[in-house]
Each structure stands twice: as structure tokens, then as C-alpha cells.
Amino acid sequence: MTTQHRIERTYPTDPATIWRLWTTPEGIASWWAPDGFTTEVETLDLREGGELKYVMTATAPEAVDFMKSAGMPLATTSYKRFTQVDEPRTLAYQSVVDFVPDHDTYEFGTEVTLTPVDGGTQVVMLVEPLHDEVWTQRLLEGRKNELENLARVVGESA
């Protein structure tokens, strides 16, 4: 069995608002990228078996430098296939990893659960590891940074 990594954060807003930010092109573009990157949604078919396709582009100098040093293009197209869509509680998807130099394409899973709590919404992300510890840690740091960006969008002080 694959060990999942757990990331959680509570936001001072209702689950419907978090769901909208997580499941609309405008919402995704407002926070879904680590600092130094932008995201542009190309396709969003929000249903089980549907696809999210977006382009993430390095824009800040440090992000550009990282991408170049890793042997990666400045813009990468990412694909996710939804495996569970239960508005506004659970969103699960498989992400395609086809951007790692010298590594075969593979998928990993993520499950996001939104739970109403006093004063807001608790978000729990369960994320499967990537092919090695270095890339897994990069993924987890990126997800934590994205959740900080989401906090800024909903008005929480970081």
C-alpha cells in the first residue's frame, strides 16, 4: 500500500467558497501555482472521469532559474483526471507526471476533503508520493505554498 502524505489547513470561509476556488477556471488561476508561477486553465470537465488541463508557467526569476537548472521547460502542461466529485465535500484526482527529465510517465493520486468547522472550512489533502523522496518533497512544498496562496485569496492572513 502506498503511504499518503497529509496536508491540512483551515480557512475562514464556507466549503462552497473553497469548492468554487478549487473547481472553476477563475478560481484555480487565482491560487493554484507555487510562488513564481502562473496557471492558465485550458480544459475543465468537472465530473468523474473528466479532465483538468492547465499550463503552469515560471514567471519569477527564481522559478525560471529552477526550471532551467532542472532541465525543464518554463511552461508545462499538466493533466488531472477526476476520480471522485462530491460537491462541496470531496474532490479526488489522478495527476499525470510527464515532465520529469529522464523518467517514464506515471500518475499519482490526490484526495481533497472539505469539512465545515467552527469559523470556516478544514481542507485535508491526502497526496501519494512521487517516484523518489526529492520529487515528493518538491511536490509537498509546492502544495503547501499553494494552500498559503489559497489563504490569501480567501482573506486569511498568512
Coordinates of N, CA and C in Angstrom, one line a residue:
M1 N 0.8 -1.2 0.0 CA 0.0 0.0 0.0 C 0.9 1.2 0.0
T2 N 0.5 2.2 -0.8 CA 1.2 3.5 -0.9 C 0.9 4.4 0.3
T3 N 2.0 4.9 0.9 CA 1.8 5.8 2.0 C 1.4 7.2 1.5
Q4 N 0.3 7.8 2.0 CA -0.1 9.1 1.6 C 0.4 10.1 2.6
H5 N 0.7 11.3 2.0 CA 1.1 12.4 2.8 C -0.1 13.3 3.1
R6 N -0.3 13.8 4.3 CA -1.4 14.6 4.7 C -1.0 16.0 4.9
I7 N -1.8 16.9 4.2 CA -1.6 18.3 4.4 C -2.9 18.9 4.8
E8 N -3.0 19.7 5.8 CA -4.3 20.3 6.2 C -4.1 21.8 6.6
R9 N -5.2 22.5 6.4 CA -5.3 23.9 6.7 C -6.8 24.3 6.9
T10 N -7.0 25.2 7.8 CA -8.4 25.7 8.0 C -8.5 27.1 7.4
Y11 N -9.6 27.4 6.7 CA -9.8 28.7 6.1 C -11.1 29.3 6.7
P12 N -11.1 30.7 6.8 CA -12.2 31.4 7.4 C -13.3 31.7 6.4
T13 N -13.8 30.6 5.8 CA -14.9 30.7 4.8 C -15.6 29.4 4.7
D14 N -16.7 29.4 4.0 CA -17.5 28.2 3.9 C -17.0 27.2 2.9
P15 N -17.4 25.9 3.0 CA -16.9 25.0 2.0 C -17.3 25.3 0.5
A16 N -18.5 25.9 0.3 CA -18.9 26.3 -1.1 C -17.9 27.2 -1.7
T17 N -17.3 28.2 -0.9 CA -16.4 29.1 -1.5 C -15.1 28.4 -1.8
I18 N -14.6 27.5 -0.9 CA -13.4 26.8 -1.2 C -13.6 25.9 -2.4
W19 N -14.7 25.2 -2.5 CA -15.1 24.4 -3.6 C -15.0 25.2 -5.0
R20 N -15.6 26.3 -5.0 CA -15.6 27.2 -6.2 C -14.2 27.5 -6.6
L21 N -13.3 27.9 -5.6 CA -12.0 28.3 -5.9 C -11.2 27.1 -6.4
W22 N -11.6 25.9 -6.0 CA -10.8 24.7 -6.4 C -11.4 24.0 -7.7
T23 N -12.6 24.5 -8.2 CA -13.2 23.8 -9.3 C -13.7 24.6 -10.4
T24 N -13.2 25.9 -10.5 CA -13.6 26.8 -11.6 C -12.3 27.3 -12.2
P25 N -12.3 27.6 -13.5 CA -11.0 28.1 -14.1 C -10.5 29.4 -13.5
E26 N -11.5 30.3 -13.1 CA -11.1 31.5 -12.5 C -10.5 31.3 -11.1
G27 N -11.2 30.4 -10.4 CA -10.7 30.1 -9.0 C -9.3 29.4 -9.0
I28 N -9.2 28.5 -9.9 CA -7.9 27.8 -10.0 C -6.8 28.7 -10.3
A29 N -7.0 29.6 -11.3 CA -6.0 30.5 -11.8 C -5.6 31.5 -10.7
S30 N -6.5 31.7 -9.7 CA -6.2 32.7 -8.7 C -5.2 32.2 -7.6
W31 N -5.0 30.9 -7.5 CA -4.1 30.4 -6.4 C -3.3 29.2 -6.7
W32 N -3.7 28.4 -7.7 CA -3.1 27.1 -8.0 C -1.8 27.2 -8.7
A33 N -0.8 27.6 -8.1 CA 0.6 27.6 -8.6 C 1.5 28.1 -7.4
P34 N 2.7 27.4 -7.3 CA 3.6 27.9 -6.3 C 4.0 29.3 -6.6
D35 N 4.6 30.0 -5.6 CA 5.1 31.4 -5.9 C 6.0 31.4 -7.0
G36 N 5.9 32.4 -7.9 CA 6.8 32.5 -9.1 C 6.3 31.8 -10.3
F37 N 5.1 31.2 -10.2 CA 4.5 30.6 -11.4 C 3.1 31.1 -11.6
T38 N 2.5 31.0 -12.8 CA 1.1 31.3 -13.0 C 0.5 30.0 -13.6
T39 N -0.8 30.0 -13.5 CA -1.6 28.9 -14.0 C -2.7 29.4 -14.9
E40 N -2.8 28.8 -16.1 CA -3.9 29.1 -17.0 C -4.6 27.8 -17.4
V41 N -5.9 27.7 -17.0 CA -6.7 26.5 -17.3 C -7.2 26.5 -18.7
E42 N -6.9 25.3 -19.4 CA -7.3 25.1 -20.8 C -8.6 24.3 -20.9
T43 N -8.7 23.3 -20.0 CA -9.9 22.4 -20.0 C -10.3 22.1 -18.6
L44 N -11.6 22.1 -18.3 CA -12.1 21.7 -17.0 C -13.4 21.0 -17.2
D45 N -13.4 19.7 -17.0 CA -14.6 18.9 -17.2 C -14.8 18.2 -15.8
L46 N -15.6 18.9 -14.9 CA -15.7 18.6 -13.5 C -16.8 17.5 -13.3
R47 N -16.3 16.2 -13.5 CA -17.1 15.0 -13.3 C -16.2 13.9 -13.2
E48 N -16.7 12.8 -12.6 CA -15.8 11.6 -12.5 C -15.4 11.2 -13.9
G49 N -14.2 11.0 -14.2 CA -13.7 10.7 -15.5 C -13.3 11.9 -16.3
G50 N -13.7 13.1 -15.9 CA -13.4 14.3 -16.6 C -12.0 14.7 -16.3
E51 N -11.6 15.7 -17.1 CA -10.2 16.1 -17.1 C -10.0 17.6 -16.8
L52 N -8.9 17.9 -16.1 CA -8.4 19.3 -15.9 C -7.1 19.3 -16.6
K53 N -7.0 20.3 -17.5 CA -5.7 20.5 -18.2 C -5.4 22.0 -18.0
Y54 N -4.2 22.2 -17.6 CA -3.7 23.6 -17.4 C -2.2 23.7 -17.7
V55 N -1.8 25.0 -18.0 CA -0.4 25.3 -18.2 C 0.1 26.1 -17.1
M56 N 1.2 25.6 -16.5 CA 1.9 26.3 -15.4 C 3.2 26.9 -16.0
T57 N 3.3 28.2 -15.8 CA 4.5 28.9 -16.4 C 5.3 29.5 -15.3
A58 N 6.6 29.3 -15.4 CA 7.6 30.0 -14.5 C 7.6 31.5 -14.9
T59 N 7.4 32.4 -14.0 CA 7.5 33.8 -14.3 C 8.5 34.6 -13.5
A60 N 8.7 34.2 -12.3 CA 9.7 34.9 -11.5 C 11.1 34.4 -11.7
P61 N 12.1 35.3 -11.6 CA 13.5 34.9 -11.9 C 13.9 33.6 -11.2
E62 N 13.6 33.4 -9.9 CA 14.0 32.2 -9.2 C 13.3 31.0 -9.7
A63 N 12.0 31.1 -10.1 CA 11.3 30.0 -10.7 C 11.9 29.6 -12.1
V64 N 12.2 30.6 -12.9 CA 12.8 30.4 -14.2 C 14.2 29.7 -14.0
D65 N 14.9 30.2 -13.0 CA 16.2 29.5 -12.8 C 16.1 28.1 -12.3
F66 N 15.1 27.8 -11.5 CA 14.9 26.4 -11.0 C 14.5 25.5 -12.2
M67 N 13.6 26.0 -13.0 CA 13.2 25.2 -14.2 C 14.3 24.9 -15.1
K68 N 15.1 25.9 -15.4 CA 16.3 25.7 -16.3 C 17.3 24.7 -15.6
S69 N 17.6 24.9 -14.3 CA 18.5 24.0 -13.7 C 18.1 22.6 -13.6
A70 N 16.7 22.4 -13.6 CA 16.2 21.0 -13.5 C 16.0 20.4 -14.9
G71 N 16.4 21.2 -16.0 CA 16.3 20.7 -17.3 C 14.9 20.6 -17.8
M72 N 14.0 21.5 -17.3 CA 12.6 21.5 -17.6 C 12.2 22.8 -18.4
P73 N 11.2 22.7 -19.3 CA 10.7 23.9 -19.9 C 10.1 24.9 -19.0
L74 N 10.0 26.2 -19.3 CA 9.5 27.2 -18.4 C 8.0 27.0 -18.3
A75 N 7.3 26.4 -19.3 CA 5.9 26.2 -19.2 C 5.6 24.7 -19.4
T76 N 4.8 24.1 -18.5 CA 4.5 22.7 -18.6 C 3.0 22.6 -18.6
T77 N 2.5 21.7 -19.4 CA 1.0 21.4 -19.4 C 0.8 20.2 -18.5
S78 N -0.2 20.4 -17.6 CA -0.5 19.3 -16.6 C -1.9 18.8 -16.8
Y79 N -2.1 17.5 -16.5 CA -3.3 16.8 -16.7 C -3.7 16.2 -15.4
K80 N -5.0 16.3 -15.1 CA -5.6 15.6 -13.9 C -6.9 15.0 -14.4
R81 N -7.1 13.7 -13.9 CA -8.4 13.0 -14.2 C -9.1 12.9 -12.9
F82 N -10.4 13.4 -12.9 CA -11.1 13.3 -11.7 C -11.7 11.9 -11.4
T83 N -11.4 11.4 -10.2 CA -11.9 10.1 -9.8 C -13.1 10.1 -8.8
Q84 N -13.3 11.3 -8.2 CA -14.4 11.5 -7.3 C -14.7 13.0 -7.3
V85 N -16.0 13.3 -7.5 CA -16.5 14.7 -7.4 C -17.8 14.6 -6.6
D86 N -17.7 15.1 -5.4 CA -18.8 15.1 -4.4 C -18.9 16.5 -3.8
E87 N -19.6 17.4 -4.6 CA -19.7 18.8 -4.2 C -20.5 19.0 -2.9
P88 N -20.1 19.8 -2.0 CA -18.8 20.5 -1.9 C -17.9 19.8 -0.8
R89 N -17.8 18.5 -0.9 CA -17.1 17.8 0.2 C -15.8 17.2 -0.2
T90 N -15.8 16.4 -1.3 CA -14.6 15.6 -1.7 C -14.3 15.8 -3.2
L91 N -13.1 16.0 -3.5 CA -12.6 16.0 -4.9 C -11.3 15.2 -4.9
A92 N -11.3 14.1 -5.8 CA -10.1 13.3 -5.9 C -9.7 13.2 -7.4
Y93 N -8.4 13.1 -7.6 CA -8.0 13.1 -9.0 C -6.6 12.4 -9.1
Q94 N -6.3 11.9 -10.3 CA -5.0 11.3 -10.6 C -4.3 12.4 -11.5
S95 N -3.1 12.7 -11.1 CA -2.3 13.6 -11.8 C -1.2 12.9 -12.7
V96 N -1.1 13.3 -13.9 CA -0.1 12.7 -14.8 C 1.2 13.4 -14.6
V97 N 2.3 12.6 -14.4 CA 3.6 13.2 -14.2 C 4.4 12.8 -15.5
D98 N 4.5 13.8 -16.4 CA 5.2 13.5 -17.7 C 6.3 14.6 -17.9
F99 N 6.7 15.3 -16.9 CA 7.6 16.4 -17.0 C 8.9 16.2 -16.4
V100 N 9.2 15.0 -15.8 CA 10.4 14.8 -15.1 C 11.5 14.3 -16.1
P101 N 12.5 15.0 -16.3 CA 13.6 14.6 -17.2 C 14.1 13.2 -16.9
D102 N 14.2 12.4 -18.0 CA 14.8 11.0 -17.9 C 14.0 10.1 -17.0
H103 N 12.7 10.3 -16.9 CA 11.8 9.4 -16.2 C 10.5 9.1 -16.9
D104 N 10.1 7.9 -16.9 CA 8.8 7.5 -17.6 C 7.6 8.2 -17.0
T105 N 6.6 8.4 -17.8 CA 5.3 9.0 -17.3 C 4.6 8.0 -16.3
Y106 N 4.0 8.6 -15.3 CA 3.3 7.9 -14.4 C 2.2 8.8 -13.8
E107 N 1.3 8.2 -12.9 CA 0.3 9.0 -12.2 C 0.4 8.9 -10.7
F108 N -0.1 9.9 -10.0 CA -0.2 9.8 -8.6 C -1.6 10.4 -8.2
G109 N -2.1 10.0 -7.1 CA -3.4 10.4 -6.6 C -3.4 11.4 -5.5
T110 N -4.5 12.2 -5.6 CA -4.7 13.3 -4.5 C -6.2 13.2 -4.2
E111 N -6.5 13.3 -2.9 CA -7.9 13.4 -2.4 C -8.0 14.7 -1.5
V112 N -8.9 15.5 -1.8 CA -9.1 16.7 -1.1 C -10.5 16.6 -0.4
T113 N -10.5 16.8 0.9 CA -11.8 16.8 1.7 C -12.0 18.1 2.3
L114 N -13.2 18.7 2.2 CA -13.6 19.9 2.8 C -14.6 19.6 3.9
T115 N -14.3 20.1 5.1 CA -15.2 19.8 6.3 C -15.5 21.1 6.9
P116 N -16.8 21.5 7.1 CA -17.2 22.7 7.9 C -16.7 22.5 9.3
V117 N -16.1 23.6 9.9 CA -15.7 23.6 11.3 C -16.1 25.0 11.8
D118 N -16.0 25.2 13.1 CA -16.3 26.5 13.7 C -15.4 27.5 13.1
G119 N -16.0 28.5 12.5 CA -15.3 29.6 11.9 C -14.7 29.4 10.5
G120 N -15.1 28.3 9.9 CA -14.6 28.1 8.5 C -14.7 26.7 8.0
T121 N -13.6 26.4 7.2 CA -13.6 25.1 6.5 C -12.2 24.5 6.7
Q122 N -12.2 23.2 7.1 CA -10.9 22.5 7.2 C -10.7 21.8 5.8
V123 N -9.5 22.0 5.2 CA -9.1 21.3 4.0 C -8.1 20.3 4.3
V124 N -8.3 19.0 3.9 CA -7.3 18.0 4.1 C -7.0 17.4 2.7
M125 N -5.7 17.4 2.4 CA -5.2 16.9 1.2 C -4.4 15.6 1.5
L126 N -4.8 14.5 0.9 CA -4.0 13.2 1.0 C -3.4 13.1 -0.3
V127 N -2.0 13.0 -0.3 CA -1.2 13.1 -1.6 C -0.3 11.8 -1.6
E128 N -0.4 11.1 -2.7 CA 0.5 9.9 -2.9 C 1.9 10.5 -3.2
P129 N 2.9 9.7 -2.8 CA 4.3 10.2 -3.1 C 4.6 10.0 -4.6
L130 N 5.6 10.8 -5.0 CA 6.1 10.7 -6.4 C 7.2 9.6 -6.4
H131 N 8.0 9.5 -7.5 CA 8.9 8.4 -7.8 C 10.1 8.4 -6.8
D132 N 10.4 9.5 -6.2 CA 11.5 9.5 -5.2 C 11.3 10.6 -4.2
E133 N 12.1 10.5 -3.1 CA 11.9 11.5 -2.0 C 12.1 12.9 -2.4
V134 N 13.1 13.2 -3.2 CA 13.4 14.6 -3.7 C 12.1 15.2 -4.4
W135 N 11.6 14.4 -5.3 CA 10.4 15.0 -6.1 C 9.2 15.0 -5.2
T136 N 9.1 14.0 -4.2 CA 7.9 14.1 -3.3 C 8.0 15.3 -2.4
Q137 N 9.2 15.6 -1.9 CA 9.3 16.8 -1.1 C 9.0 18.1 -1.9
R138 N 9.5 18.1 -3.1 CA 9.1 19.3 -4.0 C 7.6 19.4 -4.2
L139 N 7.0 18.3 -4.4 CA 5.5 18.3 -4.6 C 4.9 18.8 -3.3
L140 N 5.2 18.3 -2.1 CA 4.6 18.7 -0.9 C 4.9 20.2 -0.6
E141 N 6.1 20.6 -0.8 CA 6.3 22.1 -0.6 C 5.5 22.9 -1.5
G142 N 5.4 22.5 -2.8 CA 4.5 23.2 -3.7 C 3.1 23.3 -3.3
R143 N 2.6 22.1 -2.8 CA 1.2 22.1 -2.4 C 1.0 23.0 -1.1
K144 N 1.9 23.0 -0.2 CA 1.8 23.8 1.0 C 1.8 25.3 0.6
N145 N 2.7 25.6 -0.4 CA 2.7 27.0 -0.8 C 1.4 27.4 -1.5
E146 N 0.8 26.5 -2.3 CA -0.4 26.8 -3.0 C -1.5 27.0 -1.9
L147 N -1.5 26.2 -0.9 CA -2.6 26.4 0.2 C -2.4 27.7 0.9
E148 N -1.1 28.2 1.0 CA -0.9 29.5 1.5 C -1.5 30.6 0.5
N149 N -1.3 30.4 -0.8 CA -1.9 31.3 -1.7 C -3.4 31.2 -1.7
L150 N -4.0 30.1 -1.5 CA -5.5 30.0 -1.3 C -5.9 30.8 -0.1
A151 N -5.1 30.7 1.0 CA -5.5 31.5 2.2 C -5.5 33.0 1.9
R152 N -4.6 33.5 1.1 CA -4.6 34.9 0.7 C -5.8 35.2 -0.1
V153 N -6.2 34.3 -1.0 CA -7.4 34.6 -1.8 C -8.6 34.7 -0.9
V154 N -8.8 33.9 0.1 CA -10.0 33.9 0.9 C -9.8 34.9 2.1
G155 N -8.7 35.6 2.1 CA -8.6 36.7 3.1 C -7.9 36.4 4.4
E156 N -7.4 35.2 4.5 CA -6.7 34.8 5.8 C -5.3 35.4 5.8
S157 N -4.9 35.9 6.9 CA -3.5 36.4 7.0 C -2.6 35.2 7.0
A158 N -1.6 35.3 6.2 CA -0.7 34.1 6.1 C 0.3 34.0 7.3

